[in-house]
Coordinates of C-alpha atoms and ligand atoms in Angstrom, one line a residue:
X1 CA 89.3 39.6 272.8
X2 CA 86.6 36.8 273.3
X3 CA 85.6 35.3 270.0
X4 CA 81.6 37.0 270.2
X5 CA 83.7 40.4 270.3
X6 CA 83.3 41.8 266.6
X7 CA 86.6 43.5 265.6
X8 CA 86.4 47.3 264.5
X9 CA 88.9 48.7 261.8
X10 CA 87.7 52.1 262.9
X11 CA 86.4 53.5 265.7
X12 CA 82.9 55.7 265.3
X13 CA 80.3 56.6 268.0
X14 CA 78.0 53.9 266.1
X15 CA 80.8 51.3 267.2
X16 CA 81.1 52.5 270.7
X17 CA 77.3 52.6 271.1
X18 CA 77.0 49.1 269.3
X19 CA 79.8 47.9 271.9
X20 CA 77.6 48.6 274.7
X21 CA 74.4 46.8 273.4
X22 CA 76.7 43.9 272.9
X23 CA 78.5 44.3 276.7
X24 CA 82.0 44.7 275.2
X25 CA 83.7 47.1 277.5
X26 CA 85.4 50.4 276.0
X27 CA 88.9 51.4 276.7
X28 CA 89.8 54.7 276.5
X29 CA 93.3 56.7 276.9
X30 CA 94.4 60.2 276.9
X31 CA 97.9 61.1 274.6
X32 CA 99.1 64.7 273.6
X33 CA 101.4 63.8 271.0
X34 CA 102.4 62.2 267.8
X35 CA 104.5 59.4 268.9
X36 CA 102.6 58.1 271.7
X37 CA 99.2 58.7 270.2
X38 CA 100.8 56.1 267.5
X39 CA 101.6 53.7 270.2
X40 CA 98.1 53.9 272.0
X41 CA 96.3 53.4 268.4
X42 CA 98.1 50.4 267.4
X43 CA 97.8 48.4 270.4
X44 CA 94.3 48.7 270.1
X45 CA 92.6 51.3 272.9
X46 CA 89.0 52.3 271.1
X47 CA 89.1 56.0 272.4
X48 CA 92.2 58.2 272.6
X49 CA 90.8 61.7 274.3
X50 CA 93.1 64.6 273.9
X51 CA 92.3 65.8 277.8
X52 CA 92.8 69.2 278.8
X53 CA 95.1 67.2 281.8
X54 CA 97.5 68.1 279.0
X55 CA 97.8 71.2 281.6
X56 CA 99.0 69.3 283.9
X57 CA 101.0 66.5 282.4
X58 CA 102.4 68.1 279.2
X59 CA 102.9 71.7 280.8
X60 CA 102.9 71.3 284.8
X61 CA 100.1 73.4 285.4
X62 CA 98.6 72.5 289.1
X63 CA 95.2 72.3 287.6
X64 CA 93.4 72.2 284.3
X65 CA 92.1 75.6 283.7
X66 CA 95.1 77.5 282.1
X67 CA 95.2 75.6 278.8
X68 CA 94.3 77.5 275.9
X69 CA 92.1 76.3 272.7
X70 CA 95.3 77.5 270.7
X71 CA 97.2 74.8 272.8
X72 CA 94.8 72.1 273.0
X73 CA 94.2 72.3 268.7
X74 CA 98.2 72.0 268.4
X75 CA 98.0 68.6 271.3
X76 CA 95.1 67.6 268.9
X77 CA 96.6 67.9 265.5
X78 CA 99.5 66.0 266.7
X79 CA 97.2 63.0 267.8
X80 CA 95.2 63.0 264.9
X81 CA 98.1 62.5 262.6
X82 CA 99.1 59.3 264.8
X83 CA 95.9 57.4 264.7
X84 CA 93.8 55.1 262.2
X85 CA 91.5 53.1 264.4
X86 CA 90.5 55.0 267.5
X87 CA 88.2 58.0 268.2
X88 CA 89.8 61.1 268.4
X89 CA 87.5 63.0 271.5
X90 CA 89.1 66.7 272.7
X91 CA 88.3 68.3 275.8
X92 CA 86.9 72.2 275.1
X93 CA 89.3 73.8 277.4
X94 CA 88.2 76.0 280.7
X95 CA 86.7 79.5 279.4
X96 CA 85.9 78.3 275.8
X97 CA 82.2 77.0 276.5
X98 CA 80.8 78.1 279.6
X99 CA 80.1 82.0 278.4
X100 CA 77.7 81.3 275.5
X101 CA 77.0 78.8 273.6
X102 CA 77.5 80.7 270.3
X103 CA 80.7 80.3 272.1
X104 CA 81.0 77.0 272.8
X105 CA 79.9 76.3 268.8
X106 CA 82.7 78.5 267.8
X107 CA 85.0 76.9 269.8
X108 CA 84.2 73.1 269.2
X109 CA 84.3 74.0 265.7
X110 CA 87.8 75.1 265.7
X111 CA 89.0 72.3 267.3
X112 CA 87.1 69.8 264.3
X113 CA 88.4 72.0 261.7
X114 CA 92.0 73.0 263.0
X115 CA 93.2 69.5 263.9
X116 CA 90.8 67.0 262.5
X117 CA 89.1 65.4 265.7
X118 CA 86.5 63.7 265.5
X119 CA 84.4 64.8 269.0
X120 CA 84.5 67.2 271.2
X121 CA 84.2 66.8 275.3
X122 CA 83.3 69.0 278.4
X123 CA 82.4 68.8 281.5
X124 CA 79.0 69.6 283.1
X125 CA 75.1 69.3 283.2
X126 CA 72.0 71.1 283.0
X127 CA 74.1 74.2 283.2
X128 CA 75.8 73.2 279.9
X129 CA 73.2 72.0 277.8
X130 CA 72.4 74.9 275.5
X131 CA 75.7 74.5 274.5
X132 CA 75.4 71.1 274.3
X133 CA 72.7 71.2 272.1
X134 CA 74.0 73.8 269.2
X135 CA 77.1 72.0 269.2
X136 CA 75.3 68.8 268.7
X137 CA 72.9 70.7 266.2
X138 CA 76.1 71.8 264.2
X139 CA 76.8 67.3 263.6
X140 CA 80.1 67.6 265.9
X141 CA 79.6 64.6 268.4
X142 CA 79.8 65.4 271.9
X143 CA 80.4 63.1 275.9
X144 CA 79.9 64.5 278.8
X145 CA 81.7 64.5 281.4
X146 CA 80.0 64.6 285.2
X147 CA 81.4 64.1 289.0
X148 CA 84.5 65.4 289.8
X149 CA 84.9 67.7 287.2
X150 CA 88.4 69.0 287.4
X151 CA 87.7 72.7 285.6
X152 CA 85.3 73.1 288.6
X153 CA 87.7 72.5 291.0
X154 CA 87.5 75.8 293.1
X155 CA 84.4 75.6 293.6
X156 CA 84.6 71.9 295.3
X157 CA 87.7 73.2 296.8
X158 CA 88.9 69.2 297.0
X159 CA 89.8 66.3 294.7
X160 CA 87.7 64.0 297.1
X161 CA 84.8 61.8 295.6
X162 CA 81.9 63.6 294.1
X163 CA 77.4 62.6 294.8
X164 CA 78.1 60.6 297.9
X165 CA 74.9 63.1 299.3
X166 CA 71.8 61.8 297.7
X167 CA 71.3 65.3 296.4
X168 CA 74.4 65.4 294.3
X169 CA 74.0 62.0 293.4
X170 CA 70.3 62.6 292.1
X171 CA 71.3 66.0 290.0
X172 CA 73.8 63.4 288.9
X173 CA 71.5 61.3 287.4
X174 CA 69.0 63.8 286.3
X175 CA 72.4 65.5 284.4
X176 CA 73.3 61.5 282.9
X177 CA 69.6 61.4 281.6
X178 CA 69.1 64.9 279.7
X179 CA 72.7 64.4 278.1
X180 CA 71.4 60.6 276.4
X181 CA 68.5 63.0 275.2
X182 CA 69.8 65.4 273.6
X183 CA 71.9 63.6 271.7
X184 CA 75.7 62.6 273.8
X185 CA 77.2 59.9 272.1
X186 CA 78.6 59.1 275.8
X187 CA 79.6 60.1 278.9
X188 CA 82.5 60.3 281.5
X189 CA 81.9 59.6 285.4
X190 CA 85.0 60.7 287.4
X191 CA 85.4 59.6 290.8
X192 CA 81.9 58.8 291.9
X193 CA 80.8 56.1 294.2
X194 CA 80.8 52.6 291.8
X195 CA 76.7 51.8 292.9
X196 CA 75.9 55.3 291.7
X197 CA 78.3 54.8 288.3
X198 CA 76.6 51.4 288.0
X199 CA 73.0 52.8 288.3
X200 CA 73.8 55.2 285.6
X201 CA 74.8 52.8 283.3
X202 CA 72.1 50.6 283.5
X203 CA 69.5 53.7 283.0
X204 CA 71.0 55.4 279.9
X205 CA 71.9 53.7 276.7
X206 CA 74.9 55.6 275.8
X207 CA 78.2 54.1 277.2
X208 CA 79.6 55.5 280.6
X209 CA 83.2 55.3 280.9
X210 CA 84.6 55.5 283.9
X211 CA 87.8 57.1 285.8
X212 CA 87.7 56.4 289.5
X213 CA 84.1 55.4 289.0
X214 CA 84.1 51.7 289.6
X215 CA 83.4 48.5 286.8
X216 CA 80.0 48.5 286.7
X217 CA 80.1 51.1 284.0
X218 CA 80.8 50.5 280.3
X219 CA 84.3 51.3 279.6
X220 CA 87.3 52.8 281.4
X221 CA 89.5 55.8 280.7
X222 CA 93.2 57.1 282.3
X223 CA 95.6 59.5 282.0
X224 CA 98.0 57.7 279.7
X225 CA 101.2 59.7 282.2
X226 CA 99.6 57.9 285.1
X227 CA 98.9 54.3 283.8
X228 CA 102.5 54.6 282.4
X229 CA 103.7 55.3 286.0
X230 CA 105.3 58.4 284.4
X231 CA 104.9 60.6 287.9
X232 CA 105.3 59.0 291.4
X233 CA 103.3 61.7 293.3
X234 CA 99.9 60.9 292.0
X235 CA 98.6 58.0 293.9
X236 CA 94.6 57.8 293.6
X237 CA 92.9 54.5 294.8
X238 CA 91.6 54.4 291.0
X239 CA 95.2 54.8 289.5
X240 CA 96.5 51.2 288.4
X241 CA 100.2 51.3 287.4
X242 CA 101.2 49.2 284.7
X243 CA 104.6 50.1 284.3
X244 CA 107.3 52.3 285.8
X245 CA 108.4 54.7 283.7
X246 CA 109.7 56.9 285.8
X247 CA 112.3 54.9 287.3
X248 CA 112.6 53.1 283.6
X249 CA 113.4 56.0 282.0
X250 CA 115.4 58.0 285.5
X251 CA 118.1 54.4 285.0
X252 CA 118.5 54.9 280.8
X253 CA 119.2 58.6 281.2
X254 CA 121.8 57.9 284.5
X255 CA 123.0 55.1 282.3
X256 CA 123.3 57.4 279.1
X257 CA 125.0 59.9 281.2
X258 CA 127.7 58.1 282.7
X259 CA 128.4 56.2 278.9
X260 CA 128.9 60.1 277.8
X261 CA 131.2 61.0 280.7
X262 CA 133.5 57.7 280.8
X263 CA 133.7 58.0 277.6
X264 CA 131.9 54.5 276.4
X265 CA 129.6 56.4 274.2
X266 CA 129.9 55.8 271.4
X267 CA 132.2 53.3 270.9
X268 CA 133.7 52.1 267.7
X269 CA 130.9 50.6 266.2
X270 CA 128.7 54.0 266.6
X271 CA 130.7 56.1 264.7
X272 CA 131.0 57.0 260.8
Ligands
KIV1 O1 91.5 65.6 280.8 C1 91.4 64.4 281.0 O2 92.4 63.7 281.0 C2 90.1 63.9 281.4 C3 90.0 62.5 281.9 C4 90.5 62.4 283.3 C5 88.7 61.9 281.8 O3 89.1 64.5 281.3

């Protein structure tokens, strides 16, 4: 951390919008659970968002939309319990917003009440903003999230970069704009080209994070699984690995298994 940097002992959108003004970049991580939640909050990260790519990661689902509220509140509850400084944002799942907005208020609420987060995210634009707005009206903090938004993914029909057609990228924009004004505390960009991320940035004063999205935005955000190098089948271009867990954690458990089998587990010193 640089020495202008000022230090936060607890996250709230005031800091994250602050961090902007002041050009300190946000970083931002998903976790499901207690124990890793705990781990992503102490080593500092200033947004932990329970994503609803708990579907995929934490249950194996090919895609985001099976997840229930039920199941995204229990993912939340666990985080919550794990964290002191960050911001707590969860995802309203596929199906729990995009009915009614009457809806999408009585969902977002159950996810602040049930499991104590502290915002709510979801993904879309104009078509979303009645929503938006009663959710916003009800003092639950909302981002958006624009591009490739995964619960729309079958009606792209491909996980391929979003608004590279002036159209899309415009909407984009347009979308970006009417979510700083009615009240978004921020906003994800997922995989986007980085001029178009960068030109959204500089128009809105709410902080962009982005995932796939480039660095001329305000902060970034990964799936902790990926970062972690948990999986070895996703490889995005975006995707840095800084560790690999999978083959970290593949060599302890062969390891484990042939101390159990030979019989060196435990040994004297392990035993009561
Ligand atoms: O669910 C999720 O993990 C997300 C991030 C990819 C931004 O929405």
């Amino acid at each position: 951390m640089s020495a202008a940097q000022k230090s936060y002992s607890r996250i709230t959108t005031k800091s994250l919008s602050e961090m902007k003004a002041n050009g300190e970049k946000i970083a931002m991580l998903t976790a499901y659970d207690f124990t890793l939640a705990g781990i992503v909050d102490q080593a500092g990260v200033d947004i932990i968002l329970v994503g609803d790519s708990a579907s995929n990661v934490m249950a194996g689902h090919e895609t985001t939309l099976p997840i229930t509220l039920d199941q995204m509140i229990y993912h939340a509850s666990s985080v919550i319990r794990a964290v002191d400084r960050a911001l707590v944002v969860v995802d309203l799942p596929f199906g729990t917003y995009q009915a009614d907005s009457k809806e999408a208020l009585r969902s977002a609420i159950r996810i602040m009440k049930e499991s104590g987060a502290h915002a709510v995210k979801l993904e879309g634009g104009k078509e979303v903003k009645e929503s938006i707005e009663r959710i916003l009206k009800a003092g639950i903090p909302v981002m958006g999230h624009l591009g490739l938004t995964p619960q729309s993914i079958y009606k792209f029909g491909t996980y391929t970069v979003r608004a590279k057609e002036e159209a899309e990228a415009e909407q984009l924009i347009r979308d970006a704009k009417m979510l700083e004004e009615i009240g978004c505390f921020g906003v994800v960009l997922e995989k986007i080209p980085a001029a178009l991320a960068g030109k959204v940035a500089q128009g809105i004063r709410i902080p962009v994070i982005g995932i796939g999205a480039g660095n001329q935005v305000d902060g970034q955000v990964l799936v902790l699984h990926d970062m972690l190098g948990m999986s070895k089948e996703f490889s995005p271009r975006f995707l840095r690995r800084y560790l690999d867990l999978n083959e970290t954690i593949s060599t302890a458990v062969q390891s484990y298994t042939s101390d159990v089998k030979n019989g060196d587990f435990p040994n004297d010193k392990e035993q009561y």
